[in-house]
Amino acid sequence: SPSASSTKRRDTAVNEWTLSIQQEIAKQTIFQLAYFGTSAAHTFSDTTLNGINPATGTRPYANFSTIDYRATDAHASTNALQTSLQRNITHGLIVSANYQYSHQIDNGGIGGGESAAPQNVACRVCERASGDQDLRHYFAASAVWQLPFGRGRAYLNSVSRLADYFIGGWQMSGIASARSGQPLNITVSRSAAALPDQLNKGQRPNRVPGVSMYASPRTPALWLNPNAFSMPANGTWGNLGRNAARGPSHWQIDPALRKRFPISERVGLEFKAEAFNIFNVAQYGKPTTTWSQPTGSGTSTPTNFGVITSSYNSNPTGRGTPRELQFSLKMEF
């Protein structure tokens, strides 16, 4: 199909604002409360034009079927409450914790550099929902501890310089993080002839009242309940909102151990051992979200719908992978 762009495209405008309060609530303990917000106007959008006029049964441009149309009429915003607590504990221990409650809202998910096409091209506002990358809850805690062994420390402080070279100066650290699941946009494949305007991009099913969207229990084998949705009647759009469900949450703990071995005044070796996701917690990706009508008795599962078939991070390294151990030796000079 042909493509067209608006002649009234505008530059995307992003505004940010923040307000924070910091207070020492106890000795060596600092608490911070902050509000953070952003607003992005005139973001890129993608839609489809030249739909059938239900009154006449014809298209405005009879020589074409559908027309992909790009403009800058989408909008996004984020509001976040951020809290942090840091405490410098004696004996070389520093701990901190951060929690963020936020909500990202937009009227079109990102797809191919543009926002995804709306279900009803005449109602962009109907797409207003949680953004594709919305993380409602995020928590992280970290700690750094200078281990109390060796000369000048609490334990083994009378060892020889040679022994101290190997047992002193070790530092242990760790990060624990957890976050809620990201939105899932449940879609359905429909014939163009079944839609009022015969433009069948981004279609969603109907929601069955009183039936949970999630399987019970929620497992990788079946995360979403296929019987919570139904096929819209011909000539109507589905009533399920965009990004109505949520995927799996994630958490992991990443400890590290390091020490610097001095060779001379300016030269030294740093040894570091790191573990990512040390407890090897399964980090599941998003389930398949394309729904189809169950067959037979109406209780069978559409092929792969609601099934998680991949991990959160398919790369060999990075957050969300299976347990990973990493050792390094670095010369500094």
Short mmCIF file of C-alpha atoms in Angstrom, two decimals:
data_model
loop_
_atom_site.label_atom_id
_atom_site.label_comp_id
_atom_site.label_asym_id
_atom_site.label_seq_id
_atom_site.Cartn_x
_atom_site.Cartn_y
_atom_site.Cartn_z
CA SER A 1 0.00 0.00 0.00
CA PRO A 2 1.19 3.57 -0.62
CA SER A 3 2.52 5.76 2.17
CA ALA A 4 1.88 9.41 2.97
CA SER A 5 3.14 11.91 5.53
CA SER A 6 1.50 14.93 7.08
CA THR A 7 2.58 18.28 5.65
CA LYS A 8 2.11 19.72 9.15
CA ARG A 9 4.69 17.63 10.98
CA ARG A 10 6.07 19.32 14.07
CA ASP A 11 9.22 18.78 16.07
CA THR A 12 8.73 16.63 19.14
CA ALA A 13 8.63 18.78 22.29
CA VAL A 14 9.74 17.22 25.59
CA ASN A 15 9.29 18.94 28.95
CA GLU A 16 10.68 17.63 32.23
CA TRP A 17 10.20 18.77 35.81
CA THR A 18 11.31 17.53 39.19
CA LEU A 19 11.01 18.42 42.86
CA SER A 20 13.03 16.76 45.61
CA ILE A 21 13.45 17.00 49.37
CA GLN A 22 16.46 15.57 51.20
CA GLN A 23 16.78 15.21 54.96
CA GLU A 24 19.23 13.60 57.37
CA ILE A 25 16.80 11.61 59.51
CA ALA A 26 19.43 10.01 61.76
CA LYS A 27 23.18 10.00 62.13
CA GLN A 28 24.78 9.09 58.80
CA THR A 29 21.31 8.37 57.35
CA ILE A 30 19.90 10.45 54.49
CA PHE A 31 16.36 10.14 53.11
CA GLN A 32 15.25 11.70 49.83
CA LEU A 33 11.76 12.07 48.39
CA ALA A 34 11.38 13.25 44.81
CA TYR A 35 8.74 13.74 42.14
CA PHE A 36 9.71 13.46 38.49
CA GLY A 37 7.56 14.13 35.45
CA THR A 38 7.88 14.35 31.68
CA SER A 39 5.57 15.25 28.85
CA ALA A 40 6.29 14.57 25.18
CA ALA A 41 4.06 16.24 22.59
CA HIS A 42 4.00 15.80 18.81
CA THR A 43 5.59 12.35 18.91
CA PHE A 44 5.52 10.27 15.76
CA SER A 45 2.37 8.33 14.96
CA ASP A 46 1.45 5.72 12.39
CA THR A 47 -2.07 5.07 11.18
CA THR A 48 -3.96 3.78 8.15
CA LEU A 49 -6.25 5.90 5.98
CA ASN A 50 -8.65 5.39 3.07
CA GLY A 51 -11.08 3.20 4.94
CA ILE A 52 -14.52 2.25 3.65
CA ASN A 53 -17.24 4.82 4.29
CA PRO A 54 -20.04 2.71 5.86
CA ALA A 55 -22.70 5.01 4.37
CA THR A 56 -21.51 4.75 0.77
CA GLY A 57 -19.46 1.55 0.79
CA THR A 58 -16.63 3.28 -1.08
CA ARG A 59 -13.15 4.56 -0.28
CA PRO A 60 -12.25 8.28 -0.50
CA TYR A 61 -9.44 7.42 -2.92
CA ALA A 62 -10.95 4.74 -5.11
CA ASN A 63 -7.69 3.92 -6.91
CA PHE A 64 -6.01 2.72 -3.69
CA SER A 65 -6.84 0.20 -0.99
CA THR A 66 -5.24 1.42 2.25
CA ILE A 67 -2.75 4.24 2.78
CA ASP A 68 -0.12 4.19 5.53
CA TYR A 69 -0.08 7.66 7.05
CA ARG A 70 2.56 9.15 9.34
CA ALA A 71 2.14 12.29 11.42
CA THR A 72 3.21 13.82 14.74
CA ASP A 73 -0.04 13.72 16.69
CA ALA A 74 0.84 11.25 19.45
CA HIS A 75 1.56 12.14 23.08
CA ALA A 76 3.32 10.53 26.04
CA SER A 77 3.81 11.39 29.70
CA THR A 78 5.49 9.94 32.77
CA ASN A 79 4.94 10.70 36.44
CA ALA A 80 7.11 9.12 39.11
CA LEU A 81 7.47 9.16 42.90
CA GLN A 82 11.05 8.33 43.85
CA THR A 83 12.36 7.55 47.33
CA SER A 84 15.87 6.73 48.45
CA LEU A 85 17.57 5.95 51.75
CA GLN A 86 21.34 5.87 52.27
CA ARG A 87 23.17 4.98 55.46
CA ASN A 88 26.90 5.08 56.11
CA ILE A 89 27.40 2.44 58.75
CA THR A 90 30.65 2.20 60.67
CA HIS A 91 33.32 -0.38 59.92
CA GLY A 92 33.29 0.35 56.20
CA LEU A 93 29.68 -0.55 55.38
CA ILE A 94 27.49 1.64 53.16
CA VAL A 95 23.92 0.62 52.27
CA SER A 96 21.31 2.31 50.12
CA ALA A 97 17.80 1.51 48.92
CA ASN A 98 15.65 3.09 46.21
CA TYR A 99 11.99 2.64 45.32
CA GLN A 100 10.11 4.18 42.42
CA TYR A 101 6.38 4.19 41.76
CA SER A 102 5.71 5.51 38.28
CA HIS A 103 3.20 5.49 35.46
CA GLN A 104 3.96 6.05 31.80
CA ILE A 105 0.94 6.88 29.64
CA ASP A 106 0.75 7.36 25.88
CA ASN A 107 -1.69 6.96 23.04
CA GLY A 108 0.38 4.74 20.80
CA GLY A 109 3.02 2.08 21.41
CA ILE A 110 6.36 2.40 19.65
CA GLY A 111 6.70 0.35 16.49
CA GLY A 112 9.17 0.83 13.66
CA GLY A 113 10.09 4.30 14.86
CA GLU A 114 6.44 5.37 14.89
CA SER A 115 3.62 4.72 17.32
CA ALA A 116 1.58 1.62 16.56
CA ALA A 117 -1.52 2.04 14.41
CA PRO A 118 -4.75 2.51 16.41
CA GLN A 119 -7.58 0.00 16.37
CA ASN A 120 -10.04 2.69 15.23
CA VAL A 121 -8.23 5.29 13.13
CA ALA A 122 -10.92 7.84 13.96
CA CYS A 123 -10.21 7.54 17.69
CA ARG A 124 -6.56 8.00 18.60
CA VAL A 125 -7.63 8.94 22.14
CA CYS A 126 -9.10 5.43 22.49
CA GLU A 127 -5.50 4.14 22.47
CA ARG A 128 -4.60 6.09 25.61
CA ALA A 129 -3.20 3.56 28.08
CA SER A 130 -0.08 2.52 29.97
CA GLY A 131 2.95 2.80 27.70
CA ASP A 132 4.70 -0.29 26.37
CA GLN A 133 7.70 0.32 28.68
CA ASP A 134 5.67 1.25 31.77
CA LEU A 135 7.24 -0.07 35.00
CA ARG A 136 4.81 0.62 37.83
CA HIS A 137 7.12 -0.57 40.62
CA TYR A 138 10.91 -0.69 40.76
CA PHE A 139 13.09 -1.40 43.80
CA ALA A 140 16.86 -1.58 44.12
CA ALA A 141 19.15 -1.97 47.12
CA SER A 142 22.93 -1.93 47.18
CA ALA A 143 25.69 -2.35 49.72
CA VAL A 144 29.46 -1.88 49.79
CA TRP A 145 31.47 -3.45 52.62
CA GLN A 146 35.18 -3.14 53.27
CA LEU A 147 35.85 -6.54 54.82
CA PRO A 148 37.31 -6.21 58.37
CA PHE A 149 40.39 -8.39 57.83
CA GLY A 150 44.05 -7.39 57.75
CA ARG A 151 46.28 -4.70 59.22
CA GLY A 152 44.32 -1.77 60.61
CA ARG A 153 41.07 -3.77 60.59
CA ALA A 154 39.03 -5.42 63.33
CA TYR A 155 40.28 -8.94 62.68
CA LEU A 156 43.71 -10.39 61.88
CA ASN A 157 45.17 -6.93 62.36
CA SER A 158 48.54 -8.19 63.56
CA VAL A 159 49.43 -10.34 60.55
CA SER A 160 52.63 -9.76 58.64
CA ARG A 161 52.78 -7.44 55.67
CA LEU A 162 53.03 -10.42 53.36
CA ALA A 163 49.90 -12.03 54.81
CA ASP A 164 48.09 -8.69 54.74
CA TYR A 165 48.93 -8.39 51.05
CA PHE A 166 46.61 -11.34 50.40
CA ILE A 167 43.97 -11.16 53.14
CA GLY A 168 43.56 -7.41 53.60
CA GLY A 169 41.83 -4.82 51.45
CA TRP A 170 38.98 -6.97 50.14
CA GLN A 171 35.71 -5.25 49.25
CA MET A 172 32.35 -6.97 48.91
CA SER A 173 29.39 -5.34 47.19
CA GLY A 174 25.99 -6.34 45.91
CA ILE A 175 22.89 -5.11 44.14
CA ALA A 176 19.39 -6.51 44.57
CA SER A 177 16.68 -5.34 42.20
CA ALA A 178 13.02 -6.13 41.55
CA ARG A 179 10.47 -4.72 39.15
CA SER A 180 6.87 -5.30 38.18
CA GLY A 181 5.83 -6.72 34.82
CA GLN A 182 5.48 -4.69 31.65
CA PRO A 183 2.18 -4.18 29.79
CA LEU A 184 0.86 -6.74 27.33
CA ASN A 185 -1.21 -5.63 24.35
CA ILE A 186 -3.60 -8.45 23.45
CA THR A 187 -4.53 -8.45 19.76
CA VAL A 188 -6.67 -10.52 17.43
CA SER A 189 -6.46 -11.21 13.72
CA ARG A 190 -9.69 -10.16 11.97
CA SER A 191 -10.86 -9.99 8.41
CA ALA A 192 -10.98 -6.45 7.04
CA ALA A 193 -14.53 -7.15 5.88
CA ALA A 194 -15.60 -7.62 9.53
CA LEU A 195 -14.65 -4.04 10.47
CA PRO A 196 -16.68 -0.87 9.95
CA ASP A 197 -13.91 0.85 7.97
CA GLN A 198 -12.18 -2.34 6.72
CA LEU A 199 -8.85 -1.19 8.21
CA ASN A 200 -7.66 -4.14 10.25
CA LYS A 201 -4.46 -2.96 11.96
CA GLY A 202 -4.05 -3.23 15.73
CA GLN A 203 -7.33 -5.05 16.41
CA ARG A 204 -8.21 -6.26 19.90
CA PRO A 205 -10.81 -8.77 21.15
CA ASN A 206 -13.72 -8.22 23.50
CA ARG A 207 -13.28 -8.78 27.24
CA VAL A 208 -15.53 -11.42 28.80
CA PRO A 209 -17.00 -9.87 31.99
CA GLY A 210 -16.17 -11.55 35.28
CA VAL A 211 -13.42 -13.79 33.88
CA SER A 212 -9.81 -13.18 34.93
CA MET A 213 -7.40 -12.34 32.12
CA TYR A 214 -4.76 -14.49 33.80
CA ALA A 215 -4.46 -18.25 33.98
CA SER A 216 -4.71 -19.86 37.41
CA PRO A 217 -1.99 -20.42 38.34
CA ARG A 218 0.10 -18.16 36.13
CA THR A 219 2.97 -20.21 34.71
CA PRO A 220 5.21 -20.01 31.64
CA ALA A 221 3.08 -22.79 30.12
CA LEU A 222 0.02 -20.52 30.30
CA TRP A 223 0.17 -16.95 31.59
CA LEU A 224 -3.03 -15.54 30.06
CA ASN A 225 -6.51 -17.07 30.14
CA PRO A 226 -7.78 -17.53 26.56
CA ASN A 227 -11.37 -17.83 27.79
CA ALA A 228 -11.32 -14.26 29.11
CA PHE A 229 -11.74 -12.90 25.58
CA SER A 230 -14.22 -13.21 22.72
CA MET A 231 -14.40 -12.27 19.06
CA PRO A 232 -16.16 -8.92 18.42
CA ALA A 233 -19.30 -9.01 16.31
CA ASN A 234 -18.96 -8.05 12.67
CA GLY A 235 -19.17 -4.31 12.20
CA THR A 236 -17.77 -3.51 15.67
CA TRP A 237 -14.41 -3.00 17.30
CA GLY A 238 -13.19 -4.95 20.32
CA ASN A 239 -13.80 -3.36 23.72
CA LEU A 240 -10.54 -4.52 25.33
CA GLY A 241 -8.26 -1.61 26.06
CA ARG A 242 -4.71 -1.36 24.79
CA ASN A 243 -2.00 -2.83 27.06
CA ALA A 244 -4.65 -4.21 29.41
CA ALA A 245 -2.60 -7.08 30.89
CA ARG A 246 0.83 -7.41 32.52
CA GLY A 247 3.74 -9.76 31.97
CA PRO A 248 5.96 -11.46 34.57
CA SER A 249 7.82 -9.51 37.22
CA HIS A 250 11.59 -9.93 37.66
CA TRP A 251 14.10 -9.90 40.49
CA GLN A 252 17.75 -10.82 40.87
CA ILE A 253 20.76 -10.38 43.17
CA ASP A 254 24.23 -9.55 41.84
CA PRO A 255 27.13 -9.79 44.34
CA ALA A 256 30.76 -8.89 43.65
CA LEU A 257 34.13 -9.26 45.37
CA ARG A 258 37.21 -7.23 44.52
CA LYS A 259 40.71 -6.41 45.73
CA ARG A 260 43.58 -4.28 44.50
CA PHE A 261 47.08 -5.76 44.74
CA PRO A 262 49.65 -2.93 44.71
CA ILE A 263 52.84 -3.62 42.78
CA SER A 264 54.42 -0.20 43.05
CA GLU A 265 53.31 3.31 43.93
CA ARG A 266 51.55 3.72 40.58
CA VAL A 267 51.03 0.17 39.34
CA GLY A 268 48.61 -2.38 40.69
CA LEU A 269 46.42 -5.34 39.79
CA GLU A 270 42.70 -5.34 40.48
CA PHE A 271 40.99 -8.70 40.83
CA LYS A 272 37.20 -8.81 40.56
CA ALA A 273 34.74 -11.69 40.81
CA GLU A 274 31.12 -10.97 39.90
CA ALA A 275 27.93 -13.02 39.87
CA PHE A 276 24.80 -11.95 38.03
CA ASN A 277 21.48 -13.49 39.09
CA ILE A 278 23.37 -15.62 41.60
CA PHE A 279 20.26 -17.58 42.64
CA ASN A 280 19.53 -18.37 38.98
CA VAL A 281 15.97 -17.06 39.21
CA ALA A 282 14.04 -17.77 36.01
CA GLN A 283 13.60 -14.51 34.10
CA TYR A 284 10.63 -15.03 31.79
CA GLY A 285 9.88 -12.91 28.77
CA LYS A 286 6.46 -11.82 27.55
CA PRO A 287 3.87 -14.40 26.50
CA THR A 288 2.38 -14.62 23.04
CA THR A 289 -0.44 -12.06 22.91
CA THR A 290 -2.21 -12.79 19.61
CA TRP A 291 -5.56 -14.32 20.58
CA SER A 292 -7.81 -16.47 18.42
CA GLN A 293 -11.20 -18.06 19.04
CA PRO A 294 -10.91 -21.30 21.05
CA THR A 295 -12.22 -24.32 19.18
CA GLY A 296 -14.43 -27.25 20.11
CA SER A 297 -16.03 -26.80 23.51
CA GLY A 298 -14.73 -23.26 23.77
CA THR A 299 -12.23 -24.10 26.47
CA SER A 300 -9.22 -25.13 24.41
CA THR A 301 -6.17 -22.90 24.20
CA PRO A 302 -5.50 -21.01 20.95
CA THR A 303 -2.10 -21.94 19.55
CA ASN A 304 0.60 -20.45 21.79
CA PHE A 305 -1.65 -17.67 23.14
CA GLY A 306 -0.57 -16.79 26.67
CA VAL A 307 2.45 -19.10 26.44
CA ILE A 308 5.91 -17.76 27.34
CA THR A 309 8.41 -19.06 24.82
CA SER A 310 11.47 -16.91 25.52
CA SER A 311 13.51 -15.45 28.35
CA TYR A 312 13.47 -11.78 29.33
CA ASN A 313 16.95 -11.29 27.88
CA SER A 314 18.05 -13.64 25.10
CA ASN A 315 21.56 -12.16 25.00
CA PRO A 316 24.40 -14.08 26.71
CA THR A 317 25.14 -11.20 29.10
CA GLY A 318 23.25 -8.43 30.87
CA ARG A 319 20.29 -8.14 33.22
CA GLY A 320 17.65 -10.83 33.04
CA THR A 321 19.92 -13.70 32.00
CA PRO A 322 20.49 -17.07 33.70
CA ARG A 323 23.18 -17.13 36.41
CA GLU A 324 26.46 -15.77 35.11
CA LEU A 325 29.89 -15.76 36.81
CA GLN A 326 32.55 -13.33 35.65
CA PHE A 327 36.18 -13.00 36.73
CA SER A 328 38.58 -10.27 35.68
CA LEU A 329 42.14 -9.16 36.36
CA LYS A 330 43.02 -5.61 35.41
CA MET A 331 46.37 -3.84 35.54
CA GLU A 332 46.23 -0.19 36.56
CA PHE A 333 49.09 2.21 35.97
#
